PDB file of C-alpha atoms and ligand atoms in Angstrom:
ATOM      1  CA  UNK U 187      29.221 -15.188 -16.262  1.00  0.00           C
ATOM      2  CA  UNK U 188      27.623 -14.509 -13.264  1.00  0.00           C
ATOM      3  CA  UNK U 189      29.670 -11.699 -11.967  1.00  0.00           C
ATOM      4  CA  UNK U 190      33.124  -9.964 -12.617  1.00  0.00           C
ATOM      5  CA  UNK U 191      36.167 -12.077 -11.204  1.00  0.00           C
ATOM      6  CA  UNK U 192      37.038  -9.277  -8.651  1.00  0.00           C
ATOM      7  CA  UNK U 193      33.910  -8.393  -7.008  1.00  0.00           C
ATOM      8  CA  UNK U 194      32.089 -10.389  -4.288  1.00  0.00           C
ATOM      9  CA  UNK U 195      28.430 -11.063  -4.177  1.00  0.00           C
ATOM     10  CA  UNK U 196      26.252 -12.276  -1.662  1.00  0.00           C
ATOM     11  CA  UNK U 197      22.963 -13.532  -2.630  1.00  0.00           C
ATOM     12  CA  UNK U 198      19.952 -13.314  -0.350  1.00  0.00           C
ATOM     13  CA  UNK U 199      16.591 -14.948  -1.618  1.00  0.00           C
ATOM     14  CA  UNK U 200      13.447 -15.780   0.053  1.00  0.00           C
ATOM     15  CA  UNK U 201       9.740 -15.214  -0.211  1.00  0.00           C
ATOM     16  CA  UNK U 202       7.971 -11.640   0.604  1.00  0.00           C
ATOM     17  CA  UNK U 203       7.978 -10.186   4.097  1.00  0.00           C
ATOM     18  CA  UNK U 204      10.918 -12.434   5.295  1.00  0.00           C
ATOM     19  CA  UNK U 205      13.209  -9.710   6.309  1.00  0.00           C
ATOM     20  CA  UNK U 206      15.567  -9.618   3.489  1.00  0.00           C
ATOM     21  CA  UNK U 207      15.492  -6.153   2.432  1.00  0.00           C
ATOM     22  CA  UNK U 208      16.155  -5.341   5.955  1.00  0.00           C
ATOM     23  CA  UNK U 209      19.151  -7.670   6.402  1.00  0.00           C
ATOM     24  CA  UNK U 210      20.596  -6.805   3.048  1.00  0.00           C
ATOM     25  CA  UNK U 211      20.648  -3.175   3.624  1.00  0.00           C
ATOM     26  CA  UNK U 212      22.144  -3.456   7.039  1.00  0.00           C
ATOM     27  CA  UNK U 213      24.647  -6.098   5.568  1.00  0.00           C
ATOM     28  CA  UNK U 214      25.737  -3.842   2.912  1.00  0.00           C
ATOM     29  CA  UNK U 215      26.307  -0.773   5.325  1.00  0.00           C
ATOM     30  CA  UNK U 216      28.526  -3.017   7.460  1.00  0.00           C
ATOM     31  CA  UNK U 217      30.477  -4.526   5.031  1.00  0.00           C
ATOM     32  CA  UNK U 218      30.355  -1.487   2.680  1.00  0.00           C
ATOM     33  CA  UNK U 219      29.078  -3.120  -0.359  1.00  0.00           C
ATOM     34  CA  UNK U 220      26.458  -1.943  -2.857  1.00  0.00           C
ATOM     35  CA  UNK U 221      22.915  -2.919  -2.377  1.00  0.00           C
ATOM     36  CA  UNK U 222      20.880  -4.489  -5.064  1.00  0.00           C
ATOM     37  CA  UNK U 223      17.221  -4.707  -4.268  1.00  0.00           C
ATOM     38  CA  UNK U 224      15.973  -6.339  -7.481  1.00  0.00           C
ATOM     39  CA  UNK U 225      12.671  -6.770  -6.148  1.00  0.00           C
ATOM     40  CA  UNK U 226      12.717  -2.734  -6.617  1.00  0.00           C
ATOM     41  CA  UNK U 227      13.800  -3.223 -10.111  1.00  0.00           C
ATOM     42  CA  UNK U 228      10.522  -5.546 -10.957  1.00  0.00           C
ATOM     43  CA  UNK U 229       8.642  -2.663  -9.062  1.00  0.00           C
ATOM     44  CA  UNK U 230      10.003  -0.095 -11.212  1.00  0.00           C
ATOM     45  CA  UNK U 231       9.318  -1.925 -14.525  1.00  0.00           C
ATOM     46  CA  UNK U 232       5.461  -2.849 -13.210  1.00  0.00           C
ATOM     47  CA  UNK U 233       4.920   0.900 -12.516  1.00  0.00           C
ATOM     48  CA  UNK U 234       6.118   1.712 -15.909  1.00  0.00           C
ATOM     49  CA  UNK U 235       3.997  -0.990 -17.509  1.00  0.00           C
ATOM     50  CA  UNK U 236       0.892   0.071 -15.398  1.00  0.00           C
ATOM     51  CA  UNK U 237       1.462   3.665 -16.651  1.00  0.00           C
ATOM     52  CA  UNK U 238       1.641   2.685 -20.263  1.00  0.00           C
ATOM     53  CA  UNK U 239      -1.942   0.653 -19.398  1.00  0.00           C
ATOM     54  CA  UNK U 240      -0.836  -2.562 -19.711  1.00  0.00           C
ATOM     55  CA  UNK U 241      -2.880  -4.910 -17.569  1.00  0.00           C
ATOM     56  CA  UNK U 242      -0.852  -7.201 -15.049  1.00  0.00           C
ATOM     57  CA  UNK U 243      -3.050 -10.347 -16.380  1.00  0.00           C
ATOM     58  CA  UNK U 244      -1.480  -9.885 -19.770  1.00  0.00           C
ATOM     59  CA  UNK U 245       0.086 -13.020 -21.375  1.00  0.00           C
ATOM     60  CA  UNK U 246       2.888 -11.583 -23.185  1.00  0.00           C
ATOM     61  CA  UNK U 247       4.279  -8.195 -23.529  1.00  0.00           C
ATOM     62  CA  UNK U 248       5.985  -6.308 -26.498  1.00  0.00           C
ATOM     63  CA  UNK U 249       9.312  -6.291 -26.680  1.00  0.00           C
ATOM     64  CA  UNK U 250       9.170  -2.453 -27.867  1.00  0.00           C
ATOM     65  CA  UNK U 251       7.670  -1.500 -24.635  1.00  0.00           C
ATOM     66  CA  UNK U 252      10.395  -3.320 -22.578  1.00  0.00           C
ATOM     67  CA  UNK U 253      13.174  -1.772 -24.183  1.00  0.00           C
ATOM     68  CA  UNK U 254      11.510   1.375 -23.715  1.00  0.00           C
ATOM     69  CA  UNK U 255      11.639   1.007 -20.028  1.00  0.00           C
ATOM     70  CA  UNK U 256      14.550   3.611 -18.655  1.00  0.00           C
ATOM     71  CA  UNK U 257      15.385   2.252 -15.453  1.00  0.00           C
ATOM     72  CA  UNK U 258      18.220   4.087 -13.583  1.00  0.00           C
ATOM     73  CA  UNK U 259      19.930   2.861 -10.275  1.00  0.00           C
ATOM     74  CA  UNK U 260      21.918   5.308  -8.063  1.00  0.00           C
ATOM     75  CA  UNK U 261      23.808   4.142  -5.242  1.00  0.00           C
ATOM     76  CA  UNK U 262      24.307   6.264  -2.075  1.00  0.00           C
ATOM     77  CA  UNK U 263      25.778   5.138   1.178  1.00  0.00           C
ATOM     78  CA  UNK U 264      24.530   1.494   0.813  1.00  0.00           C
ATOM     79  CA  UNK U 265      21.051   3.069  -0.313  1.00  0.00           C
ATOM     80  CA  UNK U 266      19.290   2.476  -3.634  1.00  0.00           C
ATOM     81  CA  UNK U 267      17.819   5.189  -5.366  1.00  0.00           C
ATOM     82  CA  UNK U 268      15.572   4.202  -8.292  1.00  0.00           C
ATOM     83  CA  UNK U 269      14.952   6.470 -11.425  1.00  0.00           C
ATOM     84  CA  UNK U 270      12.289   5.869 -14.362  1.00  0.00           C
ATOM     85  CA  UNK U 271      13.870   8.232 -16.930  1.00  0.00           C
ATOM     86  CA  UNK U 272      14.513  11.063 -14.687  1.00  0.00           C
ATOM     87  CA  UNK U 273      11.750  10.668 -12.071  1.00  0.00           C
ATOM     88  CA  UNK U 274      12.627   9.338  -8.879  1.00  0.00           C
ATOM     89  CA  UNK U 275      10.452   6.564  -8.294  1.00  0.00           C
ATOM     90  CA  UNK U 276      11.965   5.052  -5.237  1.00  0.00           C
ATOM     91  CA  UNK U 277       8.715   6.131  -2.795  1.00  0.00           C
ATOM     92  CA  UNK U 278       6.374   5.431  -4.977  1.00  0.00           C
ATOM     93  CA  UNK U 279       7.520   1.764  -6.157  1.00  0.00           C
ATOM     94  CA  UNK U 280       6.388   0.778  -2.458  1.00  0.00           C
ATOM     95  CA  UNK U 281       2.849   0.866  -2.657  1.00  0.00           C
ATOM     96  CA  UNK U 282       0.910  -2.294  -2.488  1.00  0.00           C
ATOM     97  CA  UNK U 283      -0.827  -2.251  -6.044  1.00  0.00           C
ATOM     98  CA  UNK U 284       2.737  -1.857  -7.544  1.00  0.00           C
ATOM     99  CA  UNK U 285       4.007  -4.596  -5.463  1.00  0.00           C
ATOM    100  CA  UNK U 286       1.052  -7.116  -6.835  1.00  0.00           C
ATOM    101  CA  UNK U 287       1.568  -5.974 -10.335  1.00  0.00           C
ATOM    102  CA  UNK U 288       5.496  -6.622 -10.210  1.00  0.00           C
ATOM    103  CA  UNK U 289       4.468  -9.966  -8.787  1.00  0.00           C
ATOM    104  CA  UNK U 290       2.315 -10.736 -11.906  1.00  0.00           C
ATOM    105  CA  UNK U 291       4.336  -9.312 -14.558  1.00  0.00           C
ATOM    106  CA  UNK U 292       7.648 -11.049 -13.106  1.00  0.00           C
ATOM    107  CA  UNK U 293       6.129 -14.310 -14.121  1.00  0.00           C
ATOM    108  CA  UNK U 294       6.614 -13.493 -17.629  1.00  0.00           C
ATOM    109  CA  UNK U 295      10.092 -14.593 -19.210  1.00  0.00           C
ATOM    110  CA  UNK U 296      10.567 -11.604 -21.402  1.00  0.00           C
ATOM    111  CA  UNK U 297      10.404  -9.247 -18.231  1.00  0.00           C
ATOM    112  CA  UNK U 298      12.759 -11.578 -16.051  1.00  0.00           C
ATOM    113  CA  UNK U 299      14.956 -11.633 -19.462  1.00  0.00           C
ATOM    114  CA  UNK U 300      15.005  -7.646 -19.691  1.00  0.00           C
ATOM    115  CA  UNK U 301      16.111  -7.145 -16.019  1.00  0.00           C
ATOM    116  CA  UNK U 302      18.794  -9.711 -15.892  1.00  0.00           C
ATOM    117  CA  UNK U 303      21.495  -7.853 -17.749  1.00  0.00           C
ATOM    118  CA  UNK U 304      20.581  -4.915 -15.538  1.00  0.00           C
ATOM    119  CA  UNK U 305      21.344  -6.953 -12.384  1.00  0.00           C
ATOM    120  CA  UNK U 306      24.331  -8.665 -13.759  1.00  0.00           C
ATOM    121  CA  UNK U 307      25.668  -5.015 -14.794  1.00  0.00           C
ATOM    122  CA  UNK U 308      25.310  -3.464 -11.373  1.00  0.00           C
ATOM    123  CA  UNK U 309      27.998  -6.494 -10.195  1.00  0.00           C
ATOM    124  CA  UNK U 310      30.434  -5.054 -12.364  1.00  0.00           C
ATOM    125  CA  UNK U 311      30.669  -1.708 -10.471  1.00  0.00           C
ATOM    126  CA  UNK U 312      31.557  -3.238  -7.093  1.00  0.00           C
ATOM    127  CA  UNK U 313      30.926  -5.718  -4.291  1.00  0.00           C
ATOM    128  CA  UNK U 314      27.304  -6.377  -3.990  1.00  0.00           C
ATOM    129  CA  UNK U 315      24.761  -7.609  -1.367  1.00  0.00           C
ATOM    130  CA  UNK U 316      22.101  -9.009  -4.095  1.00  0.00           C
ATOM    131  CA  UNK U 317      18.489  -9.853  -2.681  1.00  0.00           C
ATOM    132  CA  UNK U 318      15.620 -11.165  -4.515  1.00  0.00           C
ATOM    133  CA  UNK U 319      13.992 -14.568  -5.624  1.00  0.00           C
ATOM    134  CA  UNK U 320      16.446 -15.593  -7.951  1.00  0.00           C
ATOM    135  CA  UNK U 321      19.709 -14.358  -6.835  1.00  0.00           C
ATOM    136  CA  UNK U 322      21.711 -17.494  -5.927  1.00  0.00           C
ATOM    137  CA  UNK U 323      19.613 -19.822  -8.544  1.00  0.00           C
ATOM    138  CA  UNK U 324      19.553 -17.823 -11.887  1.00  0.00           C
ATOM    139  CA  UNK U 325      21.349 -14.160 -11.566  1.00  0.00           C
ATOM    140  CA  UNK U 326      24.499 -14.972  -9.777  1.00  0.00           C
ATOM    141  CA  UNK U 327      25.004 -18.680  -9.451  1.00  0.00           C
ATOM    142  CA  UNK U 328      28.425 -18.336  -8.666  1.00  0.00           C
ATOM    143  CA  UNK U 329      27.957 -15.658  -5.641  1.00  0.00           C
ATOM    144  CA  UNK U 330      30.578 -16.511  -2.986  1.00  0.00           C
ATOM    145  CA  UNK U 331      28.118 -16.688  -0.359  1.00  0.00           C
ATOM    146  CA  UNK U 332      24.088 -17.570  -0.655  1.00  0.00           C
ATOM    147  CA  UNK U 333      21.759 -17.389   2.027  1.00  0.00           C
ATOM    148  CA  UNK U 334      17.869 -18.415   1.293  1.00  0.00           C
ATOM    149  CA  UNK U 335      15.809 -17.045   4.240  1.00  0.00           C
ATOM    150  CA  UNK U 336      12.329 -18.653   5.142  1.00  0.00           C
ATOM    151  CA  UNK U 337       9.831 -17.679   8.012  1.00  0.00           C
ATOM    152  CA  UNK U 338       5.958 -18.862   8.376  1.00  0.00           C
ATOM    153  CA  UNK U 339       3.445 -16.893   6.344  1.00  0.00           C
ATOM    154  CA  UNK U 340       1.392 -15.654   9.405  1.00  0.00           C
ATOM    155  CA  UNK U 341       4.596 -14.324  10.666  1.00  0.00           C
ATOM    156  CA  UNK U 342       5.584 -12.416   7.716  1.00  0.00           C
ATOM    157  CA  UNK U 343       2.045 -11.379   6.921  1.00  0.00           C
ATOM    158  CA  UNK U 344       2.164  -9.994  10.555  1.00  0.00           C
ATOM    159  CA  UNK U 345       5.411  -7.965   9.882  1.00  0.00           C
ATOM    160  CA  UNK U 346       3.984  -6.378   6.363  1.00  0.00           C
ATOM    161  CA  UNK U 347       0.754  -5.569   8.420  1.00  0.00           C
ATOM    162  CA  UNK U 348       2.869  -3.822  11.112  1.00  0.00           C
ATOM    163  CA  UNK U 349       5.046  -2.249   8.299  1.00  0.00           C
ATOM    164  CA  UNK U 350       2.068  -0.903   6.596  1.00  0.00           C
ATOM    165  CA  UNK U 351       0.339   0.450   9.723  1.00  0.00           C
ATOM    166  CA  UNK U 352       3.488   2.048  10.883  1.00  0.00           C
ATOM    167  CA  UNK U 353       3.303   4.101   7.463  1.00  0.00           C
ATOM    168  CA  UNK U 354       0.064   4.909   8.439  1.00  0.00           C
ATOM    169  CA  UNK U 355      -1.724   3.080   5.485  1.00  0.00           C
ATOM    170  CA  UNK U 356      -5.155   1.687   6.710  1.00  0.00           C
ATOM    171  CA  UNK U 357      -5.263  -2.143   5.859  1.00  0.00           C
ATOM    172  CA  UNK U 358      -6.703  -5.398   7.233  1.00  0.00           C
ATOM    173  CA  UNK U 359      -4.314  -8.341   8.519  1.00  0.00           C
ATOM    174  CA  UNK U 360      -6.718 -10.640   6.695  1.00  0.00           C
ATOM    175  CA  UNK U 361      -6.262  -8.784   3.451  1.00  0.00           C
ATOM    176  CA  UNK U 362      -2.406  -8.654   3.802  1.00  0.00           C
ATOM    177  CA  UNK U 363      -2.394 -12.396   4.701  1.00  0.00           C
ATOM    178  CA  UNK U 364      -4.190 -13.526   1.615  1.00  0.00           C
ATOM    179  CA  UNK U 365      -2.283 -11.245  -0.483  1.00  0.00           C
ATOM    180  CA  UNK U 366       0.891 -12.672   0.558  1.00  0.00           C
ATOM    181  CA  UNK U 367       0.021 -16.273  -0.206  1.00  0.00           C
ATOM    182  CA  UNK U 368      -1.145 -15.514  -3.594  1.00  0.00           C
ATOM    183  CA  UNK U 369       2.172 -13.659  -4.189  1.00  0.00           C
ATOM    184  CA  UNK U 370       4.091 -16.818  -2.401  1.00  0.00           C
ATOM    185  CA  UNK U 371       2.093 -19.305  -4.789  1.00  0.00           C
ATOM    186  CA  UNK U 372       2.926 -16.775  -7.879  1.00  0.00           C
ATOM    187  CA  UNK U 373       6.575 -16.796  -6.921  1.00  0.00           C
ATOM    188  CA  UNK U 374       7.064 -20.369  -6.170  1.00  0.00           C
ATOM    189  CA  UNK U 375       4.936 -21.874  -8.990  1.00  0.00           C
ATOM    190  CA  UNK U 376       6.277 -19.702 -11.809  1.00  0.00           C
ATOM    191  CA  UNK U 377       7.917 -21.351 -14.734  1.00  0.00           C
ATOM    192  CA  UNK U 378      10.827 -18.894 -15.384  1.00  0.00           C
ATOM    193  CA  UNK U 379      13.067 -18.531 -12.251  1.00  0.00           C
ATOM    194  CA  UNK U 380      10.528 -19.636  -9.451  1.00  0.00           C
ATOM    195  CA  UNK U 381      11.535 -19.313  -6.155  1.00  0.00           C
ATOM    196  CA  UNK U 382      13.771 -21.981  -5.059  1.00  0.00           C
ATOM    197  CA  UNK U 383      17.034 -22.576  -2.596  1.00  0.00           C
ATOM    198  CA  UNK U 384      19.866 -22.450  -4.631  1.00  0.00           C
ATOM    199  CA  UNK U 385      21.920 -26.046  -3.731  1.00  0.00           C
ATOM    200  CA  UNK U 386      24.687 -24.430  -1.841  1.00  0.00           C
ATOM    201  CA  UNK U 387      22.429 -21.825  -0.124  1.00  0.00           C
ATOM    202  CA  UNK U 388      22.556 -21.475   3.612  1.00  0.00           C
ATOM    203  CA  UNK U 389      18.852 -22.029   4.959  1.00  0.00           C
ATOM    204  CA  UNK U 390      18.128 -19.386   7.550  1.00  0.00           C
ATOM    205  CA  UNK U 391      14.579 -19.528   9.271  1.00  0.00           C
ATOM    206  CA  UNK U 392      13.985 -16.284  10.752  1.00  0.00           C
ATOM    207  CA  UNK U 393      10.680 -16.952  12.138  1.00  0.00           C
ATOM    208  CA  UNK U 394      11.704 -16.832  15.816  1.00  0.00           C
ATOM    209  CA  UNK U 395      14.651 -14.624  15.219  1.00  0.00           C
ATOM    210  CA  UNK U 396      15.064 -10.881  15.819  1.00  0.00           C
ATOM    211  CA  UNK U 397      16.300  -8.877  12.922  1.00  0.00           C
ATOM    212  CA  UNK U 398      19.408  -8.109  14.693  1.00  0.00           C
ATOM    213  CA  UNK U 399      20.244 -11.639  15.125  1.00  0.00           C
ATOM    214  CA  UNK U 400      19.788 -12.742  11.783  1.00  0.00           C
ATOM    215  CA  UNK U 401      22.154  -9.951  10.660  1.00  0.00           C
ATOM    216  CA  UNK U 402      24.638 -11.027  13.396  1.00  0.00           C
ATOM    217  CA  UNK U 403      24.476 -14.745  12.275  1.00  0.00           C
ATOM    218  CA  UNK U 404      24.920 -13.947   8.838  1.00  0.00           C
ATOM    219  CA  UNK U 405      27.639 -11.401   8.969  1.00  0.00           C
ATOM    220  CA  UNK U 406      29.831 -14.043  11.030  1.00  0.00           C
ATOM    221  CA  UNK U 407      29.293 -16.694   7.999  1.00  0.00           C
ATOM    222  CA  UNK U 408      30.256 -13.825   5.433  1.00  0.00           C
ATOM    223  CA  UNK U 409      33.459 -12.829   7.215  1.00  0.00           C
ATOM    224  CA  UNK U 410      34.503 -16.376   7.265  1.00  0.00           C
ATOM    225  CA  UNK U 411      33.549 -16.741   3.398  1.00  0.00           C
ATOM    226  CA  UNK U 412      35.214 -13.397   2.849  1.00  0.00           C
ATOM    227  CA  UNK U 413      38.376 -14.199   4.655  1.00  0.00           C
ATOM    228  CA  UNK U 414      38.792 -17.161   1.896  1.00  0.00           C
ATOM    229  CA  UNK U 415      38.681 -14.664  -0.604  1.00  0.00           C
ATOM    230  CA  UNK U 416      41.198 -12.570   0.781  1.00  0.00           C
ATOM    231  CA  UNK U 417      38.878  -9.397   0.693  1.00  0.00           C
ATOM    232  CA  UNK U 418      38.139  -6.838   3.702  1.00  0.00           C
TER     233      UNK U 418
HETATM  234  O1   DC R 532      10.720  -8.211  -3.183  1.00  0.00           O
HETATM  235  P1   DC R 532       9.564  -7.331  -3.537  1.00  0.00           P
HETATM  236  O2   DC R 532       8.538  -7.628  -2.869  1.00  0.00           O
HETATM  237  O3   DC R 532       9.793  -6.039  -3.453  1.00  0.00           O
HETATM  238  O4   DC R 532       9.268  -8.033  -5.075  1.00  0.00           O
HETATM  239  C1   DC R 532       8.179  -7.628  -5.948  1.00  0.00           C
HETATM  240  C2   DC R 532       7.722  -8.660  -6.836  1.00  0.00           C
HETATM  241  O5   DC R 532       8.960  -8.870  -7.591  1.00  0.00           O
HETATM  242  C3   DC R 532       7.751 -10.236  -6.273  1.00  0.00           C
HETATM  243  O6   DC R 532       6.712 -10.628  -5.643  1.00  0.00           O
HETATM  244  C4   DC R 532       8.416 -10.956  -7.282  1.00  0.00           C
HETATM  245  C5   DC R 532       9.296 -10.167  -8.215  1.00  0.00           C
HETATM  246  N1   DC R 532      10.699 -10.330  -7.786  1.00  0.00           N
HETATM  247  C6   DC R 532      11.104 -11.611  -8.809  1.00  0.00           C
HETATM  248  O7   DC R 532      10.164 -12.043  -9.289  1.00  0.00           O
HETATM  249  N2   DC R 532      12.379 -11.900  -8.588  1.00  0.00           N
HETATM  250  C7   DC R 532      13.167 -11.173  -7.912  1.00  0.00           C
HETATM  251  N3   DC R 532      14.406 -11.403  -8.212  1.00  0.00           N
HETATM  252  C8   DC R 532      12.763 -10.078  -7.111  1.00  0.00           C
HETATM  253  C9   DC R 532      11.460  -9.671  -6.991  1.00  0.00           C
END
């Protein structure tokens, strides 16, 4: 079962730095849907495992460790707050090192399995905009609208570099570029749920598009589809 029959799912997939998060957030705001940022869930899991002293290079993670990971999602105004137990880790999981660890841990089938039910359960709470790497292909194969965003690696690395610099974090462009290239490779080549475009996903190349243009294009497609489903 991909999602509850009453609820709508808009699936947005694509590589790191392609603009998925900005788009998904704005789309959720406009449509008054819940936002499901699944990269954030992998990041919370990675933070928890790092704190437990697990190396991201590990080949297999004992099931008890994954079961003990107490991830909680709170939704407010198309925003998503993430908790590990009672601790709000929404800001902490944005650190580059956590992102890199998330990309490594997410290669493990047991990690993906542990997060699958949490992602699907969220879709039972209301209409959602779900963004990640395998929304349209694995987690929500019956989503009513699927988009696959792409952009040149260099452009994505610049966007990420700018984002980090704006946050006052000191970093080198070349380092961001290499990290992103390595992350792309892992995301696309892992055996479990690799980053691929679902057959029925609509491709959108954002290389030369502003965030607003991407949003307008997607909103118009979504509105057509949502009308088809008879929902506002
Ligand atoms: O989108 P992000 O950078 O926050 O995601 C962090 C990592 O989590 C990403 O490198 C790969 C992994 N991920 C995944 O494997 N599947 C998803 N649906 C979302 C993220």
